[in-house]
Each structure stands twice: as structure tokens, then as C-alpha cells.
Short mmCIF file of C-alpha atoms in Angstrom, two decimals:
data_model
loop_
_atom_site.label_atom_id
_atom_site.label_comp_id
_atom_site.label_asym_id
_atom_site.label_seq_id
_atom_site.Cartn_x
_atom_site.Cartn_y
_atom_site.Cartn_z
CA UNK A 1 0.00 0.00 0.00
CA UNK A 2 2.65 2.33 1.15
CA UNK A 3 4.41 2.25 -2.56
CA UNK A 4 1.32 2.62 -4.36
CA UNK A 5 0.70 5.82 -2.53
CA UNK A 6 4.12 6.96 -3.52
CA UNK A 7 3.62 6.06 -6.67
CA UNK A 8 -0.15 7.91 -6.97
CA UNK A 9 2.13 11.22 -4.88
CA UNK A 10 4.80 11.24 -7.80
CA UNK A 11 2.29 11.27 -10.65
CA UNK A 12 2.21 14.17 -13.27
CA UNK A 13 -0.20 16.15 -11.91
CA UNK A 14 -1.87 16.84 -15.38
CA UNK A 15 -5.00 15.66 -16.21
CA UNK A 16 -4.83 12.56 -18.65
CA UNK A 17 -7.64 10.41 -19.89
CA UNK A 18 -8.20 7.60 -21.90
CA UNK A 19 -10.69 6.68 -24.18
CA UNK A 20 -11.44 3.37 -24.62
CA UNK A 21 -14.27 2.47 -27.39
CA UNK A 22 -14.58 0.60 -30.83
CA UNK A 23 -16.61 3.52 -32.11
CA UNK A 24 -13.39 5.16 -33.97
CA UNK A 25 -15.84 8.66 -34.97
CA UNK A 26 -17.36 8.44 -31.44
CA UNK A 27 -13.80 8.09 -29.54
CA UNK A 28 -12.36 10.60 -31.95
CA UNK A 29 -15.12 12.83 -31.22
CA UNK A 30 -14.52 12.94 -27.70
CA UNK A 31 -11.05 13.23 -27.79
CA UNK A 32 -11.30 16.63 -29.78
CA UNK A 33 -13.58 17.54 -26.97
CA UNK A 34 -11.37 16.91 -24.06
CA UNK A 35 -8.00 18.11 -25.82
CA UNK A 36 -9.82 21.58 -25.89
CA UNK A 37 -10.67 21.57 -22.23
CA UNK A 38 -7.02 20.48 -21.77
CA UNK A 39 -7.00 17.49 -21.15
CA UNK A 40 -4.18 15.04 -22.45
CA UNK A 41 -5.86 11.79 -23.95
CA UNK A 42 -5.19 8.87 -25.71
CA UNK A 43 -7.51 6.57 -27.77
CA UNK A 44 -7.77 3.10 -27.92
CA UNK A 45 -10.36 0.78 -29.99
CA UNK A 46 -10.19 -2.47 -28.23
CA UNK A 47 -9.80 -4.06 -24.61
CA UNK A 48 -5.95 -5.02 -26.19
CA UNK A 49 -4.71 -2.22 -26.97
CA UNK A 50 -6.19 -0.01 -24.13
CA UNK A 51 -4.04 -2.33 -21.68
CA UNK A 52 -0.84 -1.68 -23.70
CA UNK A 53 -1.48 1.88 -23.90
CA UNK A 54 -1.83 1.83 -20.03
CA UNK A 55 1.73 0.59 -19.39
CA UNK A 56 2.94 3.97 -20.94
CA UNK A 57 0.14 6.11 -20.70
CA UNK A 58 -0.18 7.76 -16.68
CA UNK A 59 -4.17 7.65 -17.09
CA UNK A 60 -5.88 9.01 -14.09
CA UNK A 61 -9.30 8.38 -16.10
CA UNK A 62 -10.73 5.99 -18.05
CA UNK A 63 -14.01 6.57 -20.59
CA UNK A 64 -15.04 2.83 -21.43
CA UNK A 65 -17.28 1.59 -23.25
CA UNK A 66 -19.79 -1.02 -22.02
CA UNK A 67 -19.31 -3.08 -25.77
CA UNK A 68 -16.46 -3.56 -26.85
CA UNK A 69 -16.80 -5.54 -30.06
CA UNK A 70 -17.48 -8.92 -28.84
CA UNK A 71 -15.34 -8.09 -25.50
CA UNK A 72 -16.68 -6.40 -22.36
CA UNK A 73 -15.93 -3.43 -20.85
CA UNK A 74 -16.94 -4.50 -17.88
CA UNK A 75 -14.00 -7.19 -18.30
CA UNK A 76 -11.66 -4.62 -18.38
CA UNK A 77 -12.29 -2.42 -15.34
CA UNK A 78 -10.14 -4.80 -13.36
CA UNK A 79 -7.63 -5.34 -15.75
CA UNK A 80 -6.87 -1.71 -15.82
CA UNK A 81 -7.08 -1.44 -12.09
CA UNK A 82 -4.47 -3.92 -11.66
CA UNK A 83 -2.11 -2.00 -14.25
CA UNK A 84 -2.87 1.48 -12.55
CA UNK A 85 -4.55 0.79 -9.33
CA UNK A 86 -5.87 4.10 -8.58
CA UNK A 87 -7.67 4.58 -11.68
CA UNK A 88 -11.15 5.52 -12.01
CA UNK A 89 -13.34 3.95 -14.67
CA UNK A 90 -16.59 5.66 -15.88
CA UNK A 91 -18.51 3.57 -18.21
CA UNK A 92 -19.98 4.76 -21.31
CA UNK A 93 -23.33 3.01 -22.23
CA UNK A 94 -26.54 3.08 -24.11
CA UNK A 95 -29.78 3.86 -22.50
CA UNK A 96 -31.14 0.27 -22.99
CA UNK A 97 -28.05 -0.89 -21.70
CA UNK A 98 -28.46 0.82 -17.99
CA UNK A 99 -28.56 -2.40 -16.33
CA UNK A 100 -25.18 -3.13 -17.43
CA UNK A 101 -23.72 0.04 -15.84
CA UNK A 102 -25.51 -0.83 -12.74
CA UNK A 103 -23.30 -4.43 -12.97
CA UNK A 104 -20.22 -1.75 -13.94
CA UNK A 105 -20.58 0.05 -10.53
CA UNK A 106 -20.74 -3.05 -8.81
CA UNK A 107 -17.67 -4.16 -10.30
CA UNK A 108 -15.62 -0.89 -9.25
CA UNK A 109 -16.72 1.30 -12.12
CA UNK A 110 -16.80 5.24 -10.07
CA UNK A 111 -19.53 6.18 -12.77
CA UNK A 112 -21.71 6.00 -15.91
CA UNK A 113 -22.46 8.06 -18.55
CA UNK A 114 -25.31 7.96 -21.39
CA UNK A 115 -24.76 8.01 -24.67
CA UNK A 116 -25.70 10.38 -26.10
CA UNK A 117 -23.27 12.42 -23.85
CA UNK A 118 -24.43 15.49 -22.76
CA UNK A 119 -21.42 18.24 -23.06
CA UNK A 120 -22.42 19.69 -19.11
CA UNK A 121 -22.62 15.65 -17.31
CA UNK A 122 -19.24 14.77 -18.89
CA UNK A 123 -16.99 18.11 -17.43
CA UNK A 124 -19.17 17.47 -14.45
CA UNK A 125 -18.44 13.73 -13.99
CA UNK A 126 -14.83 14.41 -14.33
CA UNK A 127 -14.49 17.18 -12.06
CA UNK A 128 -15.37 14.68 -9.48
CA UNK A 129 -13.31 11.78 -10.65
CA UNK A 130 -10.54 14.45 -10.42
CA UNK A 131 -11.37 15.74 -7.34
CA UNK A 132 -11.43 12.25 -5.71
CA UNK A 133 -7.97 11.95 -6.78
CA UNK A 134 -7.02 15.30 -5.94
CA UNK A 135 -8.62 13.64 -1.91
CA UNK A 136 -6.66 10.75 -2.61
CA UNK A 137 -3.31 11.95 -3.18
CA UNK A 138 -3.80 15.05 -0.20
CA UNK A 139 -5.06 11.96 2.35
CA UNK A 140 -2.00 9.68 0.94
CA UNK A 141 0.50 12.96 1.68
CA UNK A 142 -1.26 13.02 5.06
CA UNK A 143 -1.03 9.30 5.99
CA UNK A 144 2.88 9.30 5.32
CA UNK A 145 3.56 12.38 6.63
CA UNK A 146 2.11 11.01 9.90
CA UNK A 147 4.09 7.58 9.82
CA UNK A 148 7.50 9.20 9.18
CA UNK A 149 6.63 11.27 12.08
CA UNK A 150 5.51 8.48 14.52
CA UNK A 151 8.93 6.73 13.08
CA UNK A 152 10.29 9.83 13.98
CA UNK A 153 9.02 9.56 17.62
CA UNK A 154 9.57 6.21 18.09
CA UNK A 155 13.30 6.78 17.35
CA UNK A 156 13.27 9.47 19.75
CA UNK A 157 11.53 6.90 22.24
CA UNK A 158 13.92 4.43 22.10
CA UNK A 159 17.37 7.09 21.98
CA UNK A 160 16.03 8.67 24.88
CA UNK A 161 15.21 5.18 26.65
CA UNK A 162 18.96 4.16 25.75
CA UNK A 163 20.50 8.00 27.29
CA UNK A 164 18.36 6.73 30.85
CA UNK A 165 20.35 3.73 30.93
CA UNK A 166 23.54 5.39 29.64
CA UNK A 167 22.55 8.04 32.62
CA UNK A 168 22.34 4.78 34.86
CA UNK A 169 26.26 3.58 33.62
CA UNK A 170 27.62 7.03 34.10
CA UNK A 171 26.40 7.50 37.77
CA UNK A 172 27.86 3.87 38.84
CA UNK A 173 31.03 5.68 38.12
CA UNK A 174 33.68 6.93 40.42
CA UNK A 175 36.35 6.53 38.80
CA UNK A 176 37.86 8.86 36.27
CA UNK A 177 40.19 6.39 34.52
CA UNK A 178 36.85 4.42 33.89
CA UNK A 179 34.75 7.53 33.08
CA UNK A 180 36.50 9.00 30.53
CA UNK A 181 35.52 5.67 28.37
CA UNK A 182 33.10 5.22 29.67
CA UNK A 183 31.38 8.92 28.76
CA UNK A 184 32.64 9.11 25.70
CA UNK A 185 31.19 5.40 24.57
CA UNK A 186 27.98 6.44 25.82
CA UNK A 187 28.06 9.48 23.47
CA UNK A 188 28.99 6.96 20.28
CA UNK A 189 26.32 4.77 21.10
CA UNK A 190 23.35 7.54 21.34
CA UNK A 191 24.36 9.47 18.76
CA UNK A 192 25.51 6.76 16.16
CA UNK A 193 29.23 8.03 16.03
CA UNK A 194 32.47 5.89 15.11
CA UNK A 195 34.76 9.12 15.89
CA UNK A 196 35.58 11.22 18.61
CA UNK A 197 37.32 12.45 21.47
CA UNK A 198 37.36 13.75 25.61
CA UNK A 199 39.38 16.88 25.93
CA UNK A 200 39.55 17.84 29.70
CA UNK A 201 40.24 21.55 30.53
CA UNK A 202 43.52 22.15 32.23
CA UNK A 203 45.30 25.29 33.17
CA UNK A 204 47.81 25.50 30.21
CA UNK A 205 45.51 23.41 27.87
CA UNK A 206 43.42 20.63 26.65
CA UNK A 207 44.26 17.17 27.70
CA UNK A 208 43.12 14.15 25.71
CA UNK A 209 41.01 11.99 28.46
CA UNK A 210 39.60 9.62 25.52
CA UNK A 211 39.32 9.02 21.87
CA UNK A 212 36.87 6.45 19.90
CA UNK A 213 39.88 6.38 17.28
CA UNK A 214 43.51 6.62 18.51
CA UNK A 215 45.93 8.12 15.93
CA UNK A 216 43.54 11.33 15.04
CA UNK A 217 43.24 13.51 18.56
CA UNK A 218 46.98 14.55 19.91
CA UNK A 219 47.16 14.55 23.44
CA UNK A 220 47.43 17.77 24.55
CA UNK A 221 46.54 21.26 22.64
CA UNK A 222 48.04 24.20 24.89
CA UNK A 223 46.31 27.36 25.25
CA UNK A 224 46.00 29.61 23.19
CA UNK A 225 44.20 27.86 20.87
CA UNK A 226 44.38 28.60 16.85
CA UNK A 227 41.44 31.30 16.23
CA UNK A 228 39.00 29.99 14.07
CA UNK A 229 39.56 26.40 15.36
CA UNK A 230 36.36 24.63 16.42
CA UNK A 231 37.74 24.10 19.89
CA UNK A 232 38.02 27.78 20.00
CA UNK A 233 34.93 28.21 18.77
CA UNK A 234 33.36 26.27 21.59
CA UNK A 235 35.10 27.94 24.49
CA UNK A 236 34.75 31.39 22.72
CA UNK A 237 30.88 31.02 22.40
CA UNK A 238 30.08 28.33 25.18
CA UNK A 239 27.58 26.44 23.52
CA UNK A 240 27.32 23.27 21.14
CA UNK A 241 28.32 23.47 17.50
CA UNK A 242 26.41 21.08 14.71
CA UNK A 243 28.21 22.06 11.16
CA UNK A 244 28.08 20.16 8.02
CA UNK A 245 31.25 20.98 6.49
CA UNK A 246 34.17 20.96 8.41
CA UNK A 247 35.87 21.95 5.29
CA UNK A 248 34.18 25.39 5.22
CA UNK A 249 36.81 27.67 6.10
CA UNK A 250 33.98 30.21 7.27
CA UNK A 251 32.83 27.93 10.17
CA UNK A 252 35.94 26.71 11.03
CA UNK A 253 39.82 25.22 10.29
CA UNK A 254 39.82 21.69 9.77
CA UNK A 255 42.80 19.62 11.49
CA UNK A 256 43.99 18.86 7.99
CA UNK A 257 43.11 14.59 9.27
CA UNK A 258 41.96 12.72 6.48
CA UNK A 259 39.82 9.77 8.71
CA UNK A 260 36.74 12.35 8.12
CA UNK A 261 33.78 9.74 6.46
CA UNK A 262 31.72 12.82 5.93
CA UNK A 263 32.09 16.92 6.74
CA UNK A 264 29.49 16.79 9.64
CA UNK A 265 31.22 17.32 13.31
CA UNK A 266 29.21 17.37 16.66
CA UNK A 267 31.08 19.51 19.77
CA UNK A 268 29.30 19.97 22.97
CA UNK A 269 30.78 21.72 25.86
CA UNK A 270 31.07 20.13 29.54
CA UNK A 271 30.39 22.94 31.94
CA UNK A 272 30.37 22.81 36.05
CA UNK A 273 27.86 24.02 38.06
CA UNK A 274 29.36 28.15 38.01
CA UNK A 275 28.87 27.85 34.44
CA UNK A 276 33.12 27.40 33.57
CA UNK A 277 34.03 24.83 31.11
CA UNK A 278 35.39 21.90 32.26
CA UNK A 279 35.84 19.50 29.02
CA UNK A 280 34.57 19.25 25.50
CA UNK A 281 33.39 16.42 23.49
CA UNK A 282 33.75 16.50 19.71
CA UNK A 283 31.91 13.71 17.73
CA UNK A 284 32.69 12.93 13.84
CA UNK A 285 31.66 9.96 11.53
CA UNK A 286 28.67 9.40 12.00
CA UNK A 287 26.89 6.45 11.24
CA UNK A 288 24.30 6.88 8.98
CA UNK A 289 25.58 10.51 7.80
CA UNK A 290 25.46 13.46 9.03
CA UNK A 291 24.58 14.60 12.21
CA UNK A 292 21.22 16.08 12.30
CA UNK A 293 19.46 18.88 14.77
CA UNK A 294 18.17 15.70 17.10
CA UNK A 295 21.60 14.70 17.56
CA UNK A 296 22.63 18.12 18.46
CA UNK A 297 19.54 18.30 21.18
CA UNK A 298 20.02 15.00 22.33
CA UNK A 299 23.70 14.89 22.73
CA UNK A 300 23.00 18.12 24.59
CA UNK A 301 20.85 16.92 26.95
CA UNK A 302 23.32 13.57 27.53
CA UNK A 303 26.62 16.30 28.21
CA UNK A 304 24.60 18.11 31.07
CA UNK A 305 24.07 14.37 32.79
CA UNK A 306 27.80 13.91 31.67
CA UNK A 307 29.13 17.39 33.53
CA UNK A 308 26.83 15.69 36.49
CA UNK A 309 28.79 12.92 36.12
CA UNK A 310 32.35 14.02 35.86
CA UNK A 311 31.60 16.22 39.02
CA UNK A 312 30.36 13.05 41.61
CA UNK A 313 33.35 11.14 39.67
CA UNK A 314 35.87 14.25 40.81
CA UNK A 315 34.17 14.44 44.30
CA UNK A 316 34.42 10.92 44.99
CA UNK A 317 38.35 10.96 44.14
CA UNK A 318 38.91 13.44 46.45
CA UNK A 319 36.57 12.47 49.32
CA UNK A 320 38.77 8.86 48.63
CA UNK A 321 42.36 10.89 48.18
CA UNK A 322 41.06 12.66 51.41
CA UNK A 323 40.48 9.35 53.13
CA UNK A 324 43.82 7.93 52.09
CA UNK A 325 45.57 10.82 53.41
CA UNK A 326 43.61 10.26 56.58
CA UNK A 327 44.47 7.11 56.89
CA UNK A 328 48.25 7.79 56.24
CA UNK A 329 48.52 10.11 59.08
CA UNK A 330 46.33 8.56 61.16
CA UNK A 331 48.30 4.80 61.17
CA UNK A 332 52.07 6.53 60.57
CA UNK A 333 51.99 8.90 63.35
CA UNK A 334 53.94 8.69 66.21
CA UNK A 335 51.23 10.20 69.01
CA UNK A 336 48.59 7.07 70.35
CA UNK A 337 45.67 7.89 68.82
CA UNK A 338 42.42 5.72 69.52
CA UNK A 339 38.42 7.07 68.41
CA UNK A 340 35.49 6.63 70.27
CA UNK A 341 31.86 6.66 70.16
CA UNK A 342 30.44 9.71 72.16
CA UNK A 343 29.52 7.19 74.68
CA UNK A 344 32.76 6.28 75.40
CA UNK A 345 33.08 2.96 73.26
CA UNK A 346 37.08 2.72 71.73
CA UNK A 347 35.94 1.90 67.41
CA UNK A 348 39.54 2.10 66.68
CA UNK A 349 43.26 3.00 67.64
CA UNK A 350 46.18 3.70 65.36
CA UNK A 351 49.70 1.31 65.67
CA UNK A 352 51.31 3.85 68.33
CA UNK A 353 48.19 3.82 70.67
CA UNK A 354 48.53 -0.30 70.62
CA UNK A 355 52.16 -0.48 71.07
CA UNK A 356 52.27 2.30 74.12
CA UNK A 357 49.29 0.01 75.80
CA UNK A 358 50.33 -3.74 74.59
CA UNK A 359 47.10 -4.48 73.74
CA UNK A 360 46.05 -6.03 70.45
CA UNK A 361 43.34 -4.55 68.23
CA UNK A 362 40.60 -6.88 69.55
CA UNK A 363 41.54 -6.22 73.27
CA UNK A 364 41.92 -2.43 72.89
CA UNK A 365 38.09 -1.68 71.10
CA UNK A 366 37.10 -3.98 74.14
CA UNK A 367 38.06 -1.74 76.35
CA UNK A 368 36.00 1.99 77.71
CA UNK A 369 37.43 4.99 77.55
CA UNK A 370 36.61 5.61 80.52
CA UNK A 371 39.59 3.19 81.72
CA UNK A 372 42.11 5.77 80.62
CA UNK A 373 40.47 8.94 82.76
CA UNK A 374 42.34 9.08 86.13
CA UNK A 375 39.19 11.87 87.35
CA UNK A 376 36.22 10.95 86.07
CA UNK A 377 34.59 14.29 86.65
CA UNK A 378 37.16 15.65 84.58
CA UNK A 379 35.90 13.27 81.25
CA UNK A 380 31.90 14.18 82.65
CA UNK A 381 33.11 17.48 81.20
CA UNK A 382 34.32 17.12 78.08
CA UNK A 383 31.52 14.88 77.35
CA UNK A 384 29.42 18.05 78.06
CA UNK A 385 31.27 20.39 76.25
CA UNK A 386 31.31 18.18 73.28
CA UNK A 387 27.80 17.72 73.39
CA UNK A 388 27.09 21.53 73.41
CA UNK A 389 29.13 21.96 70.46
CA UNK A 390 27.10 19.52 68.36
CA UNK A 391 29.44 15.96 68.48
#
């Protein structure tokens, strides 16, 4: 169905007709008649030769007689349909031979007309026929302009289903050696790219954090960057860039690589919460070529989760570098140092604190703090003053 209304949408929109009768003076007739009203017609004297005129022949209409010689006209309604199935047949026929146009209609015949024709029935018969088609070929438009838009939004559906679970990846995370992959693989998959890179934003420069294809990015572009570069582009203006030709010298210098499939290039900024750029993410090679405005807005809405991202990632690190230092002064110092609950239970004691007392790990968080206070008023108060201030 779907080709046959592409088919019916790419037809010359003129108005063609043919004639179909064994009457040569008759179908002569009324192709003088039609040719003046501007139509375009053809003429045919038998069933035969009608359906090898068809193959060639964009008919919209077709004038047929009822008798055809010894063949029926009636016969040939399908026939036709099958050659050119949107065409409309409208029977020509005697007045004794009304039944037979009543069979015609039943057979998928859109009308009859009496011989003789009257001048006013024919131009009013196919104004209709013409006006059905004219229905026809605006409902057809319709019908496909709505499925390439549900196709459209079922796409969308199912990218924006697969950024969720991209979103889910990303905020497993917390570590940047992973993330910087990881990020920039999620990008590839949702927007169908075999190219691209993770610049992070340093003080002297760009650092490469990830590329899709090694060999293309280098791995570090100092500041200042070349004018007219897309990179400078992006931190000049602060938002994403979608262009089509990267070989456009007006929108911007191309890297001179050769790997390009196509001239489209995706480049979204990675800002932090004050607004300051904190990476960019350049996309090239797309899939199915090029990169299209739902790319741009959905690889847009992906690098805002991403800047979400990199941020827990970087907090993590240093809440765990934090830790680590922690822990390094906390086991390697030379002072006893033991922690308690604010009850007075020992949770644990660093390697000075067990060698000064000679007890084991196990004996020591066994033991109350309260063992170690010679006046116990004296710890009643710092339990109090610890307790005003909020611990």
C-alpha cells in the first residue's frame, strides 16, 4: 500500500484520460472535446490495446465503453485497475443498456455516462473523478507524513530510553580512569558516532582523556588555541556546535586529518555548576551521515548528565584521596591515637596507641574509655562540652 501511494504522490499532476471504445468517430469525437478543455488523452479501440497503452500512458481516467466488439468493458475495469490501481473507470453506455452500468458500478466502475453524452454531465463527472484523486493523493500525503513522524518519535523513544540507561552507567562511576571511556562510549552509542574524542580543561591546555579512534586527537593542545579552530569556537561562544562541512573555512579550520567519512562534526561543551568549562566532546563519523538537529539536542541533553557525572566522579576521588591521606597520618603517626563513640566505646586506635598500651586490636576496642580517665569528673566534662558543640 505504502508504494502505491508513492507512486499515486509522484504522478504528473496533469489531467490525462483515456478513451477506450470501438466507435473510432465516437472516440475521436470525444477526444477533440477533451483536448480543448485540456485534457491530455489517448484513444484506444479495443480491450488489447487499451491495456498496452496503459503501461505507458499515466491515465488518471478511463471513458469505457460497455461493448467492446465482442469483449466487455466491464471485463476490463479490473484489468486496468491492476495496471494502474488508482484509476477511475466511468462507463460509457446506451440507455437500454443501464442495467449493465448498474453491474459496472458493482464491479468498481466510479460512474456511468449515457450516450448520447451530454457536453455539461461529462466536465461534471470528471471534475469529481478528479477531485477524488485530488482527496486521494492530499489523504496519501497526510497518511505518510504522519508515519515518518511516529517513526520519527519512536526513534526518539527508544534514543532517549537508551541516554536513561547510559545516565544509569555514568552514575555507577567513580572513577575517572573508567569515566573517561566510559562517557565518551555512551556518546557513540546515542548518537551513532564511530569518531571522537574527551578533551579535559587544564590550566595551560586541553588534555586528551579519551578518543573512539587513537591516531587522530593529539594529546594535549596548549592554550591559546588557533582562532578559528572549532575548539576555539566552543570555548569562545560556550555552547554546542552542529556544522556540516568541516571543510568550510567560514565555520571553522579543519585539522587537515583525512579519517573524516563525511564533513558533519558534533562539539558539545562540559560545563560545572558556576557555568566554567570543564571538558569538551567533539563527535565525527557518524553512522548513517550526518549529524542532524536531534543529535545536536540530544547529545545536549546527555553532556549536562555527563558534567553531572564528571563532578560526583571528581568528588568521589577526592573524598577517597582525602580518606587515604587520613588514613596515612592517622596509622604513621607517632602520638597514640584511639576514636570513640560519644559514649565512650574505643571503634579504633592507630599502631602507636597499641604499642604504648600492649594491647592487640581486639583487646583495645574492648576496652571503655573511661579506663584511661584518672578523674572521672574531669571526662563528665568534656563529654558536656562536646555535646554543646554539636558531636
Amino acid at each position: 500500500m505504502k508504494s502505491e501511494q508513492i507512486h499515486m504522490l509522484d504522478e504528473d499532476i496533469k489531467r490525462h484520460i483515456l478513451i477506450v471504445d470501438d466507435d473510432k468517430d465516437f472516440a475521436d469525437s470525444l477526444l477533440d472535446i477533451l483536448e480543448l478543455e485540456g485534457y491530455e488523452c489517448e484513444v484506444s479501440n479495443s480491450a488489447t490495446r487499451a491495456l498496452q497503452k496503459i503501461k505507458h500512458f499515466k491515465a488518471q481516467v478511463a471513458l469505457i465503453d460497455i461493448r467492446l466488439g465482442r469483449s466487455s468493458g466491464i471485463d476490463l475495469i479490473a484489468r486496468l485497475k491492476k495496471a494502474r490501481p488508482h484509476i477511475l473507470c466511468v462507463m460509457i453506455t446506451a440507455y437500454a443498456a443501464l442495467e449493465t452500468a448498474t453491474q459496472a458500478l458493482q464491479e468498481g466502475a466510479y460512474d456511468y455516462l449515457r450516450k448520447p453524452i451530454n457536453f455539461q454531465d461529462l466536465m461534471c463527472t470528471l471534475d469529481r473523478c478528479f477531485d477524488k484523486l485530488q482527496l486521494e493523493r492530499e489523504k496519501a500525503s497526510v497518511d505518510m507524513a504522519l508515519r515518518i513522524r511516529n517513526q520519527e518519535l519512536e526513534e526518539i523513544n527508544a534514543r532517549l530510553r537508551n541516554m536513561v540507561e547510559s545516565i544509569k552507567r555514568m552514575s555507577s562511576c567513580s572513577n575517572m580512569r573508567q569515566m573517561g571511556p566510559l562517557l565518551l562510549d555512551e556518546f557513540s552509542n546515542n548518537i551513532k558516532a564511530e569518531g571522537g574524542s574527551l578533551f579535559l580543561c587544564e590550566r595551560e591546555g586541553l588534555a586528551l582523556l579519551h578518543t573512539l579512534d587513537p591516531g587522530h586527537a593529539p594529546d594535549y593542545i596548549p592554550f591559546p588555541l588557533k582562532q578559528g579552530t572549532i575548539f576555539h569556537r566552543i570555548m569562545t561562544e560556550g555552547k554546542p556546535i552542529l556544522t556540516q562541512d568541516i571543510q568550510n573555512k567560514n565555520k571553522a579550520i579543519s585539522s587537515g586529518w583525512n579519517g573524516y567519512k563525511d564533513g558533519s562534526l558534533l562539539v558539545f561543551p562540559l560545563n560545572d555548576e558556576k557555568g566554567e568549562m570543564i571538558g569538551i566532546v567533539s563527535l565525527h563519523n557518524k553512522l548513517l551521515p550526518p549529524f542532524r538537529s536531534q543529535d545536536l539536542e540530544l547529545g545536549t541533553i546527555l553532556a549536562s548528565y555527563c558534567c553531572e557525572s564528571l563532578r560526583a566522579t571528581w568528588s568521589a576521588e577526592a573524598l577517597h584521596e582525602s580518606e587515604e591521606r587520613y588514613r596515612a597520618l592517622f596509622e604513621k603517626s607517632r602520638d597514640a591515637i584511639f576514636i570513640t563513640t560519644l559514649d565512650g566505646q574505643i571503634v579504633e586506635a592507630n599502631k602507636s596507641a597499641l604499642d604504648l598500651f600492649g594491647f592487640t586490636v581486639d583487646e583495645f576496642i574492648s576496652i571503655h574509655a573511661s579506663s584511661f580517665y584518672v578523674n572521672h569528673g574531669q571526662r563528665a566534662q568534656l563529654q558536656n562540652e562536646l555535646s554543646q558543640k554539636g558531636f
